[in-house]
Amino acid sequence: MTMRDVARAAGVSPKTVSNVMNGYPYIREETRTKVLAAIDALDYRMNISARNLKSGRTGVIALAVPELSNPYFAELADATIEAAGEHGLTVMIETTGADRERELSALARPRGHLVDGLLYSPLGLGPEDVDELKTSTPMVLLGERIFHGPVDHVMIDNVDGTKAVIRHLLDQGRRRIAVIGVRPGEQVGTAAIRYGAYTSTLAEYGVPVVAELAVPGGAWRRSSGADAVQELLERGVEFDAVFALNDLLALGAMRTLIGRGMRVPEDVAVAGFDNIDESAFSSPALTTVDAGRIQIARTAVDLLVRRLSGDDGPPAEIVAPYELHLRESTRN
Amino acid sequence: MTMRDVARAAGVSPKTVSNVMNGYPYIREETRTKVLAAIDALDYRMNISARNLKSGRTGVIALAVPELSNPYFAELADATIEAAGEHGLTVMIETTGADRERELSALARPRGHLVDGLLYSPLGLGPEDVDELKTSTPMVLLGERIFHGPVDHVMIDNVDGTKAVIRHLLDQGRRRIAVIGVRPGEQVGTAAIRYGAYTSTLAEYGVPVVAELAVPGGAWRRSSGADAVQELLERGVEFDAVFALNDLLALGAMRTLIGRGMRVPEDVAVAGFDNIDESAFSSPALTTVDAGRIQIARTAVDLLVRRLSGDDGPPAEIVAPYELHLRESTRN
DNA sequence: TTGTATGCGTTATCAT
DNA sequence: ATGATAACGCATACAA
């Protein structure tokens, strides 16, 4: 079942069938109708591999994320699939496990020319890898580890988002705000940015930054959040609020607090970042910053589509607007 | 950058390069080394489209699920990607939104011959669609809407899993067990099976099945679970336990109960089904049935791989083992 | 053990 | 507005 078969059935040449399928404008209405009827009758689908071989286009873009078990990335993936679908593109999801090697390999001639472009959300790469980004495949970067790179970049408004939530905690009278999930060694990346915004907001209010209130946490999972709070309690550190660098950490933190008989928010307020679906339904519901994933997905796909259609202007850097969601976990 | 270039660089013919890349055994070690060196030096990747055009294989399989925002499917996707990776296969995720039309279209010549096989988890299809499954693309069905179809089938042990959790609730002395997420009209599918196992377990214990304890819920989301319990409370129905047909419903249900000042499990025990990551970290932690998604993914990929390598034996029907996780939400 | 010739299904180019 | 022809990069069959 090839284009030739369709052409034969419609009484035209293969090229005409191709033209119809690709929306070539100069076709007589009568011819188009005939061809479409034949396509329908034979239930014909074009062979994408053959087209790709000739034209270089597959209609597939890849989304490289650490893992789908993290709801933030799963929800981002859903949003991306939807946004891509509106442009007739299919999304191929690649999970890298936040592993540097696997992230780099996702960059190398993605999937043997099988994808037209790449939406790329690296956790293990940094500014030192900026050269690796000069791929031939169009790419849009999601995240904040590599600034002013050679490619388009869609970012979360980490600074203002964090400031908003920390101000909220301070306005509620909290003064000993623990922060969990920090990465002490790192100078770049989401952790460093959010932590920096945390300290500068405390400074604004004249609240001292206390080292023992910052708890490292490598993987931003529920279990790390639970462990972090456990550690604070065991060390006897006093705190009246927890700012978790993402929602999963916050949910894990609340789990430990409640398990230890503490009240949220009365004894300790908890806030997170991401606004994953889960956060609206936890008990108590979690105060968090919505990073704007719907808009991020949409913007990233739009940028990529523009590149795919040949735009080679200078790299764009776009910051998605954040939104603070105040819920029970911080309300006095 | 084609195979010819590599061949030229290595001083051999393209065919030899092809042989090396495909693991053809009868190659002199010296030749193989030369070729591999050239591949490495030129950073060559094979063009998958070209291979597909000739051989029919792409090394890509598709996983069709309703949506990734549901953590069960996201976690299943992660497990599938991992299992497929061990066979050198890439996974392309297709979300159908549980929409019948989109599910059917995922079936039709998937992605223009771009995928070798399909792992298919339909929610909107039923036995009446069994003919649609007779595709030319190898396929493995995940779920329980279509039994004894023409294709391999990996199933959750819904009956025994449900029985185990209901017995547990009964053993704890619960006698008015609400069940939420039922689908009254449906004769097939997960909802009907789990609800059937619920009623038969009650019967075993001589506990009457009360109609008003069964609350319908179309989409199995947190919000539906919250609404279902809301409805029970508003109707003044008495109940000492909630069996939610999946974890998301259960988490939503707990949210409403706790929000209304009820204690879980003291006043009402809550149990779910799926054992998504979230359930171990809710407050209280959720008792649930692990449907065995890791094993389901592994088994499904194995079955598909066997089909891809030409096995055309009769369709297999495999039931993954369940595991009951007892947590705080049901412990007296 | 390696090389040569051919064709997979589509699109680009050019012609009509 | 439509058609003829060649070529994309690889694998297959067959030859050497």
XYZ file of C-alpha atoms (C1' of nucleotides) in Angstrom, chain B residues 3 15 18 44 47 51 54, chain D residues 8-14:
14
model
C 27.563 4.799 5.540
C 28.010 -3.460 3.205
C 26.381 -2.350 7.772
C 28.517 8.500 12.697
C 19.901 6.900 9.598
C 16.989 1.368 7.567
C 14.426 -1.105 3.666
C 17.640 10.136 -0.298
C 20.727 5.992 2.890
C 20.343 1.676 3.940
C 19.730 -3.724 3.643
C 19.060 -7.670 0.819
C 20.409 -11.048 -2.602
C 23.776 -12.551 -4.916
